[in-house]
mmCIF file of C-alpha atoms in Angstrom:
data_model
loop_
_atom_site.group_PDB
_atom_site.id
_atom_site.type_symbol
_atom_site.label_atom_id
_atom_site.label_comp_id
_atom_site.label_asym_id
_atom_site.label_seq_id
_atom_site.Cartn_x
_atom_site.Cartn_y
_atom_site.Cartn_z
ATOM 1 C CA PRO A 792 15.149 -7.085 -4.320
ATOM 2 C CA THR A 793 13.150 -3.913 -4.833
ATOM 3 C CA ALA A 794 10.469 -5.124 -7.236
ATOM 4 C CA SER A 795 7.093 -6.063 -5.875
ATOM 5 C CA SER A 796 3.458 -6.360 -6.874
ATOM 6 C CA LEU A 797 0.056 -7.204 -5.577
ATOM 7 C CA PRO A 798 -2.214 -10.111 -6.218
ATOM 8 C CA PRO A 799 -5.781 -9.069 -7.078
ATOM 9 C CA GLU A 800 -6.997 -6.170 -4.944
ATOM 10 C CA GLY A 801 -10.364 -5.907 -3.298
ATOM 11 C CA THR A 802 -13.109 -8.112 -1.951
ATOM 12 C CA GLY A 803 -16.865 -8.046 -1.833
ATOM 13 C CA MET A 804 -16.585 -5.956 1.323
ATOM 14 C CA ALA A 805 -14.230 -3.300 -0.031
ATOM 15 C CA LEU A 806 -14.022 -3.698 -3.775
ATOM 16 C CA ASP A 807 -12.215 -1.357 -6.104
ATOM 17 C CA PRO A 808 -15.016 -0.427 -8.525
ATOM 18 C CA THR A 809 -12.564 -0.001 -11.390
ATOM 19 C CA SER A 810 -11.157 -3.531 -11.139
ATOM 20 C CA ASP A 811 -11.223 -5.849 -14.127
ATOM 21 C CA SER A 812 -11.474 -9.557 -13.408
ATOM 22 C CA ARG A 813 -9.517 -10.410 -16.549
ATOM 23 C CA GLU A 814 -6.539 -8.467 -15.206
ATOM 24 C CA ASP A 815 -7.023 -9.915 -11.734
ATOM 25 C CA ALA A 816 -6.554 -13.474 -12.920
ATOM 26 C CA ALA A 817 -2.908 -12.990 -13.926
ATOM 27 C CA VAL A 818 0.129 -13.520 -11.720
ATOM 28 C CA GLU A 819 1.495 -10.007 -11.364
ATOM 29 C CA THR A 820 5.087 -8.922 -11.927
ATOM 30 C CA LEU A 821 7.037 -5.713 -11.480
ATOM 31 C CA ASP A 822 10.448 -5.180 -13.064
ATOM 32 C CA ASP A 823 9.995 -8.693 -14.498
ATOM 33 C CA THR A 824 10.027 -10.168 -10.991
ATOM 34 C CA PRO A 825 7.164 -12.634 -10.395
ATOM 35 C CA CYS A 826 5.434 -11.918 -7.111
ATOM 36 C CA ILE A 827 4.953 -15.498 -6.061
ATOM 37 C CA SER A 828 7.076 -17.920 -4.053
ATOM 38 C CA PRO A 829 6.470 -20.726 -1.525
ATOM 39 C CA VAL A 830 5.600 -18.182 1.199
ATOM 40 C CA SER A 831 2.735 -16.917 -0.981
ATOM 41 C CA PHE A 832 0.785 -20.044 -0.043
ATOM 42 C CA TRP A 833 0.744 -19.362 3.680
ATOM 43 C CA ILE A 834 -2.664 -18.749 5.258
ATOM 44 C CA PRO A 835 -3.175 -15.362 6.970
ATOM 45 C CA LYS A 836 -3.905 -15.818 10.669
ATOM 46 C CA HIS A 837 -5.722 -12.569 11.376
ATOM 47 C CA ILE A 838 -8.685 -11.980 9.098
ATOM 48 C CA ALA A 839 -10.498 -8.649 9.172
ATOM 49 C CA GLU A 840 -12.626 -6.615 6.801
ATOM 50 C CA SER A 841 -10.150 -5.042 4.412
ATOM 51 C CA ALA A 842 -9.481 -4.246 0.765
ATOM 52 C CA TRP A 843 -6.251 -6.173 1.368
ATOM 53 C CA LEU A 844 -7.938 -9.537 1.975
ATOM 54 C CA GLU A 845 -6.688 -10.918 -1.335
ATOM 55 C CA HIS A 846 -3.286 -9.327 -0.791
ATOM 56 C CA GLY A 847 -2.173 -11.756 1.925
ATOM 57 C CA PRO A 848 0.020 -13.748 -0.495
ATOM 58 C CA PHE A 849 1.620 -10.501 -1.691
ATOM 59 C CA ALA A 850 2.347 -9.352 1.864
ATOM 60 C CA PHE A 851 4.136 -12.614 2.626
ATOM 61 C CA TRP A 852 6.068 -12.495 -0.641
ATOM 62 C CA LEU A 853 7.029 -8.863 -0.133
ATOM 63 C CA ILE A 854 8.559 -9.423 3.306
ATOM 64 C CA ASP A 855 10.456 -12.470 2.086
ATOM 65 C CA ALA A 856 11.770 -10.586 -0.970
ATOM 66 C CA HIS A 857 12.685 -7.317 0.766
ATOM 67 C CA ARG A 858 13.586 -8.552 4.271
ATOM 68 C CA PRO A 859 13.324 -4.998 5.627
ATOM 69 C CA ARG A 860 15.050 -3.901 8.799
ATOM 70 C CA ARG A 861 12.269 -1.434 9.562
ATOM 71 C CA LEU A 862 8.711 -1.459 8.230
ATOM 72 C CA VAL A 863 6.217 1.351 8.827
ATOM 73 C CA GLU A 864 2.550 1.320 7.882
ATOM 74 C CA LEU A 865 0.612 4.589 7.897
ATOM 75 C CA GLY A 866 -3.104 3.971 8.181
ATOM 76 C CA THR A 867 -3.643 0.539 9.698
ATOM 77 C CA HIS A 868 -7.336 0.409 10.640
ATOM 78 C CA ASN A 869 -8.238 -3.290 11.087
ATOM 79 C CA ALA A 870 -4.573 -4.243 10.531
ATOM 80 C CA PHE A 871 -5.064 -7.046 8.023
ATOM 81 C CA SER A 872 -2.126 -5.936 5.880
ATOM 82 C CA TYR A 873 -0.036 -5.016 8.913
ATOM 83 C CA PHE A 874 -0.525 -8.340 10.662
ATOM 84 C CA ALA A 875 0.168 -10.196 7.421
ATOM 85 C CA PHE A 876 3.513 -8.390 7.335
ATOM 86 C CA CYS A 877 4.086 -9.251 10.989
ATOM 87 C CA GLN A 878 3.142 -12.886 10.442
ATOM 88 C CA ALA A 879 5.753 -13.131 7.698
ATOM 89 C CA VAL A 880 8.386 -11.506 9.893
ATOM 90 C CA ARG A 881 7.654 -14.042 12.632
ATOM 91 C CA HIS A 882 7.680 -17.110 10.387
ATOM 92 C CA LEU A 883 10.805 -16.010 8.534
ATOM 93 C CA SER A 884 12.590 -15.292 11.846
ATOM 94 C CA LEU A 885 13.607 -11.828 10.665
ATOM 95 C CA LYS A 886 14.975 -8.984 12.788
ATOM 96 C CA THR A 887 12.485 -6.528 11.320
ATOM 97 C CA GLU A 888 11.058 -3.703 13.439
ATOM 98 C CA CYS A 889 7.388 -3.165 12.570
ATOM 99 C CA HIS A 890 5.510 0.041 13.313
ATOM 100 C CA ALA A 891 1.836 0.832 12.707
ATOM 101 C CA VAL A 892 0.745 4.468 12.859
ATOM 102 C CA ASP A 893 -2.936 5.347 13.098
ATOM 103 C CA THR A 894 -5.303 7.287 15.326
ATOM 104 C CA TRP A 895 -7.673 4.297 15.260
ATOM 105 C CA GLN A 896 -10.557 6.722 15.190
ATOM 106 C CA GLY A 897 -11.199 6.663 11.438
ATOM 107 C CA ASP A 898 -11.460 9.409 8.854
ATOM 108 C CA GLU A 899 -13.492 10.445 5.837
ATOM 109 C CA HIS A 900 -11.755 7.820 3.683
ATOM 110 C CA ALA A 901 -12.020 4.743 5.927
ATOM 111 C CA GLY A 902 -15.069 5.945 7.832
ATOM 112 C CA PHE A 903 -15.239 6.496 11.570
ATOM 113 C CA TYR A 904 -15.352 3.584 13.978
ATOM 114 C CA SER A 905 -15.494 2.627 17.629
ATOM 115 C CA GLU A 906 -12.790 1.904 20.173
ATOM 116 C CA ASP A 907 -13.407 -1.805 19.604
ATOM 117 C CA VAL A 908 -11.242 -1.675 16.479
ATOM 118 C CA PHE A 909 -8.131 -0.535 18.319
ATOM 119 C CA ARG A 910 -8.842 -2.882 21.220
ATOM 120 C CA ARG A 911 -8.880 -5.873 18.867
ATOM 121 C CA VAL A 912 -5.709 -4.769 17.041
ATOM 122 C CA SER A 913 -3.930 -4.079 20.319
ATOM 123 C CA ASP A 914 -4.886 -7.468 21.784
ATOM 124 C CA ILE A 915 -3.613 -9.366 18.723
ATOM 125 C CA ASN A 916 -0.402 -7.385 18.693
ATOM 126 C CA ALA A 917 0.220 -7.988 22.391
ATOM 127 C CA GLU A 918 -0.402 -11.716 22.099
ATOM 128 C CA HIS A 919 1.561 -12.463 18.921
ATOM 129 C CA TYR A 920 3.986 -9.717 17.924
ATOM 130 C CA ALA A 921 4.813 -7.459 20.871
ATOM 131 C CA ASP A 922 8.524 -8.322 20.790
ATOM 132 C CA PHE A 923 9.039 -6.562 17.442
ATOM 133 C CA SER A 924 5.830 -4.656 16.642
ATOM 134 C CA ARG A 925 4.789 -1.264 17.985
ATOM 135 C CA LEU A 926 1.430 0.456 17.596
ATOM 136 C CA LYS A 927 1.741 4.238 17.512
ATOM 137 C CA ARG A 928 -1.615 5.838 18.193
ATOM 138 C CA SER A 929 -1.209 9.291 16.712
ATOM 139 C CA THR A 930 -1.573 11.340 13.560
ATOM 140 C CA PHE A 931 1.009 10.812 10.856
ATOM 141 C CA ASP A 932 2.459 14.282 11.472
ATOM 142 C CA ASP A 933 2.889 13.679 15.186
ATOM 143 C CA ALA A 934 4.723 10.399 14.539
ATOM 144 C CA LEU A 935 7.239 11.900 12.078
ATOM 145 C CA GLY A 936 9.729 12.785 14.797
ATOM 146 C CA ASP A 937 9.953 9.160 15.931
ATOM 147 C CA PHE A 938 11.738 8.123 12.733
ATOM 148 C CA PRO A 939 15.022 9.668 11.537
ATOM 149 C CA ASP A 940 15.441 10.463 7.867
ATOM 150 C CA GLY A 941 16.638 7.455 5.883
ATOM 151 C CA SER A 942 15.596 4.907 8.508
ATOM 152 C CA ILE A 943 12.616 3.066 6.940
ATOM 153 C CA ASP A 944 13.199 0.212 4.484
ATOM 154 C CA LEU A 945 9.560 -0.422 3.582
ATOM 155 C CA LEU A 946 6.837 2.214 3.914
ATOM 156 C CA HIS A 947 3.141 1.630 3.233
ATOM 157 C CA ILE A 948 1.136 4.875 3.003
ATOM 158 C CA ASP A 949 -2.630 4.455 3.214
ATOM 159 C CA GLY A 950 -3.853 7.762 4.560
ATOM 160 C CA ALA A 951 -6.300 10.409 3.431
ATOM 161 C CA HIS A 952 -6.857 10.400 -0.325
ATOM 162 C CA ARG A 953 -7.302 14.143 -0.803
ATOM 163 C CA TYR A 954 -4.493 15.871 -2.672
ATOM 164 C CA GLY A 955 -3.223 17.982 0.233
ATOM 165 C CA PRO A 956 -2.802 15.254 2.865
ATOM 166 C CA ALA A 957 -1.620 12.687 0.299
ATOM 167 C CA SER A 958 1.023 15.067 -1.026
ATOM 168 C CA ASP A 959 2.179 15.952 2.487
ATOM 169 C CA ASP A 960 2.436 12.276 3.463
ATOM 170 C CA ILE A 961 4.515 11.385 0.413
ATOM 171 C CA ALA A 962 6.839 14.371 0.843
ATOM 172 C CA SER A 963 7.373 14.164 4.599
ATOM 173 C CA TRP A 964 7.461 10.395 5.015
ATOM 174 C CA GLY A 965 9.318 9.776 1.769
ATOM 175 C CA ALA A 966 12.320 11.460 3.367
ATOM 176 C CA LYS A 967 12.262 8.742 6.025
ATOM 177 C CA VAL A 968 12.865 5.966 3.476
ATOM 178 C CA VAL A 969 16.396 4.585 3.240
ATOM 179 C CA PRO A 970 18.156 4.762 -0.162
ATOM 180 C CA GLY A 971 17.097 1.615 -1.987
ATOM 181 C CA GLY A 972 13.963 1.321 0.151
ATOM 182 C CA SER A 973 10.404 1.208 -1.152
ATOM 183 C CA VAL A 974 7.131 3.009 -0.611
ATOM 184 C CA LEU A 975 3.775 1.422 -1.453
ATOM 185 C CA ILE A 976 0.905 3.748 -2.370
ATOM 186 C CA PRO A 977 -2.628 2.339 -2.730
ATOM 187 C CA ASP A 978 -5.164 3.976 -5.064
ATOM 188 C CA SER A 979 -2.419 5.227 -7.365
ATOM 189 C CA PHE A 980 -3.740 6.233 -10.799
ATOM 190 C CA SER A 981 -7.232 5.612 -9.429
ATOM 191 C CA SER A 982 -7.919 8.227 -6.744
ATOM 192 C CA VAL A 983 -7.762 11.770 -8.103
ATOM 193 C CA GLY A 984 -6.129 13.178 -4.969
ATOM 194 C CA VAL A 985 -3.521 10.419 -4.678
ATOM 195 C CA THR A 986 -2.675 10.585 -8.385
ATOM 196 C CA LEU A 987 -2.222 14.369 -8.292
ATOM 197 C CA ALA A 988 0.042 13.916 -5.272
ATOM 198 C CA ILE A 989 2.122 11.350 -7.171
ATOM 199 C CA ILE A 990 2.432 13.733 -10.122
ATOM 200 C CA ALA A 991 3.526 16.576 -7.855
ATOM 201 C CA GLU A 992 5.918 14.671 -5.595
ATOM 202 C CA LEU A 993 7.204 11.636 -7.489
ATOM 203 C CA MET A 994 6.581 11.592 -11.223
ATOM 204 C CA PHE A 995 9.173 14.177 -12.236
ATOM 205 C CA SER A 996 11.535 13.610 -9.336
ATOM 206 C CA GLY A 997 15.037 12.385 -9.958
ATOM 207 C CA ARG A 998 15.031 10.646 -6.586
ATOM 208 C CA TRP A 999 12.301 8.040 -7.021
ATOM 209 C CA ARG A 1000 12.109 5.207 -9.528
ATOM 210 C CA TYR A 1001 8.660 3.988 -10.490
ATOM 211 C CA ALA A 1002 8.834 0.205 -10.063
ATOM 212 C CA GLY A 1003 5.329 -0.321 -11.444
ATOM 213 C CA ARG A 1004 1.834 -1.053 -10.263
ATOM 214 C CA SER A 1005 -0.571 -3.890 -9.823
ATOM 215 C CA ARG A 1006 -3.953 -2.377 -10.461
ATOM 216 C CA SER A 1007 -4.065 0.648 -8.156
ATOM 217 C CA LEU A 1008 -1.141 -0.177 -5.882
ATOM 218 C CA ALA A 1009 2.111 1.427 -7.011
ATOM 219 C CA GLU A 1010 5.628 0.926 -5.741
ATOM 220 C CA TYR A 1011 8.338 3.577 -5.827
ATOM 221 C CA VAL A 1012 11.965 2.851 -4.989
ATOM 222 C CA ARG A 1013 14.158 5.564 -3.528
ATOM 223 C CA GLU A 1014 17.124 5.697 -5.864
ATOM 224 C CA PRO A 1015 18.640 8.296 -8.204
ATOM 225 C CA VAL A 1016 17.181 8.395 -11.706
ATOM 226 C CA ARG A 1017 19.210 10.449 -14.175
ATOM 227 C CA GLY A 1018 19.542 11.200 -17.853
ATOM 228 C CA THR A 1019 17.697 8.957 -20.265
ATOM 229 C CA ALA A 1020 16.651 6.703 -17.367
ATOM 230 C CA ARG A 1021 14.822 9.657 -15.827
ATOM 231 C CA VAL A 1022 13.036 10.400 -19.093
ATOM 232 C CA ALA A 1023 12.020 6.737 -19.357
ATOM 233 C CA ASN A 1024 10.879 6.760 -15.731
ATOM 234 C CA ILE A 1025 8.614 9.753 -16.394
ATOM 235 C CA GLY A 1026 7.317 8.125 -19.544
ATOM 236 C CA ARG A 1027 6.364 4.923 -17.735
ATOM 237 C CA GLN A 1028 4.272 6.951 -15.289
ATOM 238 C CA LEU A 1029 2.667 9.114 -17.960
ATOM 239 C CA ALA A 1030 1.668 5.886 -19.676
ATOM 240 C CA GLN A 1031 -0.570 5.142 -16.670
ATOM 241 C CA LEU A 1032 -2.695 8.256 -17.177
ATOM 242 C CA PRO A 1033 -5.085 6.697 -19.723
ATOM 243 C CA TRP A 1034 -5.779 3.953 -17.167
ATOM 244 C CA PHE A 1035 -6.334 6.700 -14.571
ATOM 245 C CA ALA A 1036 -8.778 8.500 -16.876
ATOM 246 C CA ARG A 1037 -10.612 5.216 -17.414
ATOM 247 C CA ASN A 1038 -10.904 4.677 -13.666
ATOM 248 C CA VAL A 1039 -12.249 8.164 -13.059
ATOM 249 C CA ALA A 1040 -14.789 7.731 -15.860
ATOM 250 C CA ILE A 1041 -15.923 4.377 -14.443
ATOM 251 C CA LYS A 1042 -16.401 5.880 -10.987
ATOM 252 C CA VAL A 1043 -18.407 8.766 -12.435
ATOM 253 C CA LEU A 1044 -20.630 6.350 -14.359
ATOM 254 C CA ILE A 1045 -21.153 4.145 -11.302
ATOM 255 C CA THR A 1046 -22.027 7.210 -9.210
ATOM 256 C CA ALA A 1047 -24.457 8.285 -11.934
ATOM 257 C CA ARG A 1048 -26.005 4.791 -11.759
ATOM 258 C CA LEU A 1049 -25.041 3.937 -15.315
ATOM 259 C CA PRO A 1050 -23.230 0.634 -14.723
ATOM 260 C CA ARG A 1051 -23.953 -0.693 -18.203
ATOM 261 C CA ALA A 1052 -22.030 2.203 -19.705
ATOM 262 C CA THR A 1053 -18.909 1.107 -17.827
ATOM 263 C CA ARG A 1054 -18.723 -1.967 -20.060
ATOM 264 C CA LEU A 1055 -17.770 0.321 -22.921
ATOM 265 C CA LEU A 1056 -14.608 1.026 -20.931
ATOM 266 C CA GLY A 1057 -13.874 -2.667 -20.419
ATOM 267 C CA HIS A 1058 -15.221 -2.805 -16.874
ATOM 268 C CA THR A 1059 -16.651 -6.268 -16.134
ATOM 269 C CA GLY A 1060 -17.570 -5.841 -12.464
#
């Protein structure tokens, strides 16, 4: 299967300010595929501060549905999402290779942090997942050569959110995805930089099908999109732009300390 979706995104520690609790309450679907199964009820073993805390059920479901041969996560930080993927691989007895790429120094998006973060991630990986999981401590660009084109079944890109780096990540790492494989992009149609990168690299491409989004996490599947299907694919993405404009407006109002005004845009947070 290539359809996937997220349960509600965000927590009190790292909440998406544009989230709407009414939307969060629904069971999400993409391509009419419900993103829930028995594995969704597993309990994550490795809890860390993360915007993915409520995505544990999705991570389990995703691995069970896709059963990737190779998974790569760009931007791992505290590794909640990455270890949820690894936990699913272990419990499902899959042959998946898992790779996490990060400098573990931080950046302007995630903030900068101490060596303790990498030490914790490394210790957990060594104890539980070292037989199939590798931590690559490097920049995304430096790690590109480690993966041949068309060798990644599931790619999660969570890097810098400025247009330039986001566009470069999608273009360079997208080539590494196997035909039929998927890329997950957080902050889609929410972050200005990420959304502009999607428009430039994916929206009008005939090589990527937009599978859909759950809130600000979008999935793209690497497969040819031609003719009327390509027009429809572009249209589905253009239809997200009003939601993007709403998100930008909400963020501006929150920054301007006008939270009450956000209610006019349907924001209930």
